[in-house]
mmCIF file of C-alpha atoms in Angstrom:
data_model
loop_
_atom_site.group_PDB
_atom_site.id
_atom_site.type_symbol
_atom_site.label_atom_id
_atom_site.label_comp_id
_atom_site.label_asym_id
_atom_site.label_seq_id
_atom_site.Cartn_x
_atom_site.Cartn_y
_atom_site.Cartn_z
ATOM 1 C CA ASP F 1183 69.233 137.819 96.007
ATOM 2 C CA GLY F 1184 66.088 135.779 96.530
ATOM 3 C CA GLY F 1185 66.204 132.122 95.766
ATOM 4 C CA ILE F 1186 66.356 128.546 96.937
ATOM 5 C CA THR F 1187 69.564 127.125 98.352
ATOM 6 C CA GLN F 1188 70.198 123.424 98.481
ATOM 7 C CA SER F 1189 73.151 121.816 100.191
ATOM 8 C CA PRO F 1190 75.267 119.896 99.800
ATOM 9 C CA LYS F 1191 75.538 119.898 96.030
ATOM 10 C CA TYR F 1192 77.189 116.463 96.032
ATOM 11 C CA LEU F 1193 76.873 113.847 98.742
ATOM 12 C CA PHE F 1194 78.179 110.318 99.110
ATOM 13 C CA ARG F 1195 76.544 107.881 101.459
ATOM 14 C CA LYS F 1196 77.496 104.458 102.646
ATOM 15 C CA GLU F 1197 74.961 101.683 102.826
ATOM 16 C CA GLY F 1198 72.863 101.880 105.994
ATOM 17 C CA GLN F 1199 73.461 105.573 106.657
ATOM 18 C CA ASN F 1200 70.853 108.297 106.916
ATOM 19 C CA VAL F 1201 71.631 111.589 105.216
ATOM 20 C CA THR F 1202 69.870 114.942 105.352
ATOM 21 C CA LEU F 1203 69.605 117.336 102.436
ATOM 22 C CA SER F 1204 69.081 120.972 103.248
ATOM 23 C CA CYS F 1205 66.680 123.306 101.454
ATOM 24 C CA GLU F 1206 66.301 126.976 102.398
ATOM 25 C CA GLN F 1207 64.287 129.632 100.567
ATOM 26 C CA ASN F 1208 64.050 133.390 101.066
ATOM 27 C CA LEU F 1209 61.252 133.948 98.558
ATOM 28 C CA ASN F 1210 58.554 133.979 101.255
ATOM 29 C CA HIS F 1211 56.840 131.124 99.468
ATOM 30 C CA ASP F 1212 54.211 129.100 101.273
ATOM 31 C CA ALA F 1213 54.628 125.755 99.544
ATOM 32 C CA MET F 1214 57.773 123.676 99.283
ATOM 33 C CA TYR F 1215 58.446 120.386 97.534
ATOM 34 C CA TRP F 1216 61.021 117.645 97.180
ATOM 35 C CA TYR F 1217 61.417 115.812 93.889
ATOM 36 C CA ARG F 1218 63.664 113.008 92.808
ATOM 37 C CA GLN F 1219 65.033 112.719 89.271
ATOM 38 C CA ASP F 1220 66.688 109.611 87.860
ATOM 39 C CA PRO F 1221 68.524 109.588 84.498
ATOM 40 C CA GLY F 1222 66.105 109.798 81.593
ATOM 41 C CA GLN F 1223 63.163 110.102 83.961
ATOM 42 C CA GLY F 1224 60.739 112.824 84.825
ATOM 43 C CA LEU F 1225 60.510 114.374 88.247
ATOM 44 C CA ARG F 1226 58.773 112.310 90.923
ATOM 45 C CA LEU F 1227 57.308 113.955 94.009
ATOM 46 C CA ILE F 1228 58.606 112.744 97.368
ATOM 47 C CA TYR F 1229 56.979 115.146 99.860
ATOM 48 C CA TYR F 1230 55.396 118.566 99.824
ATOM 49 C CA SER F 1231 54.366 121.104 102.412
ATOM 50 C CA GLN F 1232 51.887 123.960 102.185
ATOM 51 C CA ILE F 1233 52.386 125.476 105.611
ATOM 52 C CA VAL F 1234 54.652 125.241 108.604
ATOM 53 C CA ASN F 1235 54.313 122.047 110.645
ATOM 54 C CA ASP F 1236 52.329 120.324 107.911
ATOM 55 C CA PHE F 1237 53.467 118.124 105.029
ATOM 56 C CA GLN F 1238 52.052 115.454 102.770
ATOM 57 C CA LYS F 1239 53.468 112.353 101.114
ATOM 58 C CA GLY F 1240 53.999 112.387 97.395
ATOM 59 C CA ASP F 1241 54.212 109.444 95.036
ATOM 60 C CA ILE F 1242 57.468 107.965 96.350
ATOM 61 C CA ALA F 1243 57.668 108.885 100.059
ATOM 62 C CA GLU F 1244 58.833 105.489 101.319
ATOM 63 C CA GLY F 1245 62.314 105.685 102.815
ATOM 64 C CA TYR F 1246 62.240 109.461 103.149
ATOM 65 C CA SER F 1247 61.250 111.884 105.899
ATOM 66 C CA VAL F 1248 60.831 115.659 106.088
ATOM 67 C CA SER F 1249 60.097 118.435 108.549
ATOM 68 C CA ARG F 1250 58.760 121.973 108.156
ATOM 69 C CA GLU F 1251 59.507 123.783 111.391
ATOM 70 C CA LYS F 1252 60.110 127.107 109.658
ATOM 71 C CA LYS F 1253 58.586 128.612 106.545
ATOM 72 C CA GLU F 1254 62.012 129.032 105.019
ATOM 73 C CA SER F 1255 63.299 125.505 105.569
ATOM 74 C CA PHE F 1256 62.260 122.054 104.331
ATOM 75 C CA PRO F 1257 65.004 119.466 104.930
ATOM 76 C CA LEU F 1258 64.786 115.968 103.486
ATOM 77 C CA THR F 1259 66.250 112.916 105.220
ATOM 78 C CA VAL F 1260 67.063 109.918 103.075
ATOM 79 C CA THR F 1261 66.918 106.975 105.433
ATOM 80 C CA SER F 1262 68.561 103.588 105.208
ATOM 81 C CA ALA F 1263 65.135 102.205 104.331
ATOM 82 C CA GLN F 1264 65.342 103.827 100.892
ATOM 83 C CA LYS F 1265 66.491 100.943 98.703
ATOM 84 C CA ASN F 1266 67.878 102.894 95.784
ATOM 85 C CA PRO F 1267 68.738 106.404 96.938
ATOM 86 C CA THR F 1268 71.254 107.334 94.254
ATOM 87 C CA ALA F 1269 69.568 110.185 92.388
ATOM 88 C CA PHE F 1270 69.385 113.920 91.753
ATOM 89 C CA TYR F 1271 67.225 115.571 94.432
ATOM 90 C CA LEU F 1272 65.453 118.824 93.692
ATOM 91 C CA CYS F 1273 63.813 121.152 96.160
ATOM 92 C CA ALA F 1274 61.243 123.616 94.874
ATOM 93 C CA SER F 1275 58.875 126.255 96.188
ATOM 94 C CA SER F 1276 55.811 128.011 94.888
ATOM 95 C CA PRO F 1277 54.318 131.331 95.973
ATOM 96 C CA ARG F 1278 50.883 130.074 96.863
ATOM 97 C CA PRO F 1279 49.139 126.848 97.829
ATOM 98 C CA ARG F 1280 48.310 124.475 95.027
ATOM 99 C CA ASP F 1281 44.649 125.295 94.729
ATOM 100 C CA THR F 1282 44.853 127.855 91.970
ATOM 101 C CA LEU F 1283 45.643 127.536 88.298
ATOM 102 C CA ASN F 1284 49.232 128.609 88.612
ATOM 103 C CA THR F 1285 50.166 126.145 91.322
ATOM 104 C CA GLY F 1286 52.469 124.396 88.877
ATOM 105 C CA GLU F 1287 54.782 127.392 88.727
ATOM 106 C CA LEU F 1288 57.697 126.063 90.703
ATOM 107 C CA PHE F 1289 61.040 127.634 91.506
ATOM 108 C CA PHE F 1290 63.812 125.068 91.871
ATOM 109 C CA GLY F 1291 67.035 125.001 93.807
ATOM 110 C CA GLU F 1292 70.231 123.841 92.119
ATOM 111 C CA GLY F 1293 69.796 120.281 93.300
ATOM 112 C CA SER F 1294 71.719 117.792 95.400
ATOM 113 C CA ARG F 1295 73.290 114.759 93.794
ATOM 114 C CA LEU F 1296 73.389 111.774 96.149
ATOM 115 C CA THR F 1297 75.498 108.716 95.424
ATOM 116 C CA VAL F 1298 75.475 105.545 97.499
ATOM 117 C CA LEU F 1299 78.861 103.877 97.701
ATOM 118 C CA GLN V 33 47.455 106.307 86.649
ATOM 119 C CA LYS V 34 47.653 109.839 85.329
ATOM 120 C CA GLU V 35 50.355 110.169 82.701
ATOM 121 C CA VAL V 36 52.164 112.809 80.724
ATOM 122 C CA GLU V 37 53.859 111.526 77.597
ATOM 123 C CA GLN V 38 56.683 113.119 75.654
ATOM 124 C CA ASN V 39 58.934 111.859 72.889
ATOM 125 C CA SER V 40 62.337 111.451 74.548
ATOM 126 C CA GLY V 41 64.224 112.532 71.429
ATOM 127 C CA PRO V 42 66.794 113.667 70.823
ATOM 128 C CA LEU V 43 65.162 116.187 68.541
ATOM 129 C CA SER V 44 67.800 117.758 66.366
ATOM 130 C CA VAL V 45 67.154 120.998 64.472
ATOM 131 C CA PRO V 46 69.481 123.407 62.657
ATOM 132 C CA GLU V 47 70.121 126.851 64.056
ATOM 133 C CA GLY V 48 67.408 129.289 63.013
ATOM 134 C CA ALA V 49 64.765 126.607 62.458
ATOM 135 C CA ILE V 50 61.543 126.082 64.399
ATOM 136 C CA ALA V 51 61.677 123.386 67.067
ATOM 137 C CA SER V 52 58.360 121.698 67.855
ATOM 138 C CA LEU V 53 58.000 119.817 71.129
ATOM 139 C CA ASN V 54 54.900 117.812 71.887
ATOM 140 C CA CYS V 55 53.190 116.465 74.983
ATOM 141 C CA THR V 56 50.025 114.443 75.586
ATOM 142 C CA TYR V 57 48.289 113.870 78.896
ATOM 143 C CA SER V 58 45.813 111.300 80.116
ATOM 144 C CA ASP V 59 43.726 113.218 82.672
ATOM 145 C CA ARG V 60 40.912 114.935 80.784
ATOM 146 C CA GLY V 61 40.271 117.130 83.840
ATOM 147 C CA SER V 62 43.722 118.712 83.713
ATOM 148 C CA GLN V 63 43.622 122.453 84.202
ATOM 149 C CA SER V 64 47.114 123.903 83.952
ATOM 150 C CA PHE V 65 50.041 123.169 81.668
ATOM 151 C CA PHE V 66 53.680 124.102 81.967
ATOM 152 C CA TRP V 67 56.937 123.846 80.081
ATOM 153 C CA TYR V 68 60.216 123.666 81.961
ATOM 154 C CA ARG V 69 63.682 123.825 80.442
ATOM 155 C CA GLN V 70 66.467 121.813 82.041
ATOM 156 C CA TYR V 71 70.075 122.143 80.965
ATOM 157 C CA SER V 72 72.275 119.109 81.476
ATOM 158 C CA GLY V 73 73.183 118.705 85.139
ATOM 159 C CA LYS V 74 71.063 121.685 86.178
ATOM 160 C CA SER V 75 67.653 122.176 87.728
ATOM 161 C CA PRO V 76 64.466 122.880 85.743
ATOM 162 C CA GLU V 77 63.394 126.425 84.971
ATOM 163 C CA LEU V 78 59.822 127.439 84.125
ATOM 164 C CA ILE V 79 59.615 128.987 80.665
ATOM 165 C CA MET V 80 55.908 128.863 79.755
ATOM 166 C CA SER V 81 52.521 128.268 81.340
ATOM 167 C CA ILE V 82 49.160 127.969 79.572
ATOM 168 C CA TYR V 83 45.686 127.530 80.988
ATOM 169 C CA SER V 84 43.199 127.895 78.111
ATOM 170 C CA ASN V 85 42.890 126.506 74.620
ATOM 171 C CA GLY V 86 44.827 128.235 71.908
ATOM 172 C CA ASP V 87 48.239 129.820 71.612
ATOM 173 C CA LYS V 88 50.304 131.815 74.067
ATOM 174 C CA GLU V 89 53.393 133.609 72.836
ATOM 175 C CA ASP V 90 56.367 134.859 74.824
ATOM 176 C CA GLY V 91 59.295 136.031 72.754
ATOM 177 C CA ARG V 92 60.550 133.140 70.627
ATOM 178 C CA PHE V 93 58.391 130.649 72.536
ATOM 179 C CA THR V 94 54.786 129.724 71.747
ATOM 180 C CA ALA V 95 52.772 127.276 73.820
ATOM 181 C CA GLN V 96 49.745 125.663 72.202
ATOM 182 C CA LEU V 97 46.965 123.888 74.061
ATOM 183 C CA ASN V 98 44.191 121.669 72.706
ATOM 184 C CA LYS V 99 42.196 120.245 75.604
ATOM 185 C CA ALA V 100 39.866 118.261 73.347
ATOM 186 C CA SER V 101 42.860 116.357 71.980
ATOM 187 C CA GLN V 102 44.659 116.395 75.362
ATOM 188 C CA TYR V 103 47.678 117.842 73.651
ATOM 189 C CA VAL V 104 50.071 120.649 74.488
ATOM 190 C CA SER V 105 53.051 121.768 72.465
ATOM 191 C CA LEU V 106 55.937 124.203 72.613
ATOM 192 C CA LEU V 107 57.306 125.924 69.536
ATOM 193 C CA ILE V 108 60.702 127.588 69.624
ATOM 194 C CA ARG V 109 61.266 129.965 66.710
ATOM 195 C CA ASP V 110 64.711 130.922 65.442
ATOM 196 C CA SER V 111 66.273 128.122 67.502
ATOM 197 C CA GLN V 112 69.687 128.869 68.968
ATOM 198 C CA PRO V 113 72.399 126.488 70.217
ATOM 199 C CA SER V 114 71.678 127.897 73.691
ATOM 200 C CA ASP V 115 68.198 126.337 73.438
ATOM 201 C CA SER V 116 69.794 122.886 73.532
ATOM 202 C CA ALA V 117 68.338 121.327 76.679
ATOM 203 C CA THR V 118 65.717 118.899 77.884
ATOM 204 C CA TYR V 119 62.195 120.285 77.896
ATOM 205 C CA LEU V 120 59.817 118.957 80.522
ATOM 206 C CA CYS V 121 56.054 119.126 80.130
ATOM 207 C CA ALA V 122 54.082 119.305 83.390
ATOM 208 C CA VAL V 123 50.344 119.120 83.968
ATOM 209 C CA THR V 124 48.115 119.733 86.992
ATOM 210 C CA GLY V 125 44.830 118.006 87.541
ATOM 211 C CA TYR V 126 41.340 119.296 88.195
ATOM 212 C CA GLY V 127 40.817 121.283 91.363
ATOM 213 C CA GLY V 128 44.482 121.814 91.993
ATOM 214 C CA SER V 129 44.555 119.135 94.660
ATOM 215 C CA GLN V 130 47.770 118.996 96.516
ATOM 216 C CA GLY V 131 50.767 117.337 94.965
ATOM 217 C CA ASN V 132 49.161 116.661 91.602
ATOM 218 C CA LEU V 133 51.685 118.216 89.244
ATOM 219 C CA ILE V 134 52.747 115.430 86.899
ATOM 220 C CA PHE V 135 55.930 115.725 84.852
ATOM 221 C CA GLY V 136 56.715 114.027 81.591
ATOM 222 C CA LYS V 137 60.127 112.465 81.106
ATOM 223 C CA GLY V 138 61.229 115.272 78.850
ATOM 224 C CA THR V 139 62.342 115.771 75.262
ATOM 225 C CA LYS V 140 65.994 116.432 74.608
ATOM 226 C CA LEU V 141 66.501 119.182 72.034
ATOM 227 C CA SER V 142 69.754 119.691 70.190
ATOM 228 C CA VAL V 143 70.206 122.814 68.058
ATOM 229 C CA LYS V 144 73.088 122.454 65.625
ATOM 230 C CA PRO V 145 75.052 125.568 64.559
#
């Protein structure tokens, strides 16, 4: 079945550690995104990528890093520089670059819940 | 700062009633409008998109757009307990520039049997 797979589903991190969240899609989508969701909050964009080897910062990129070495994969690293990393992280993809009307039609993975101990 | 505003709720309606969810946005140049449904602890799922003024119907769901008033709404007819979720409004700006999809904080809907 086509879809977006995020792993791990739950992750615990100690202070000062970097962690990497995996996101893989087999939908052949060009664009991929990482969002963060805090309780009672909307989704905030961390990074996005339209094509392989290219990505752009979103609204809250500080303390995060990404790579896009393959079309199917867009991992997110939460670094120790991120002051408040406990959150629900959502990876999404869309079938075409965001320069047409339907660029807001996102397909989401199941999410990764990160807790800092 | 471009904003999308939603009443956080909870909005409580009886089973079979019409649920009306509202959203306002600040960027007058916004082009595309979306409604996502998010069950508790789950990821969002796109349920409706609308691009021009007026109504768009899909089954029990109707999206309504009024660009002059910068207002978009979602009506759910014959509400079911399975519709209980948080509904996120999302808006893209003019020109579809990269990374410009803005989400509201969502309205929590509770449908009582």
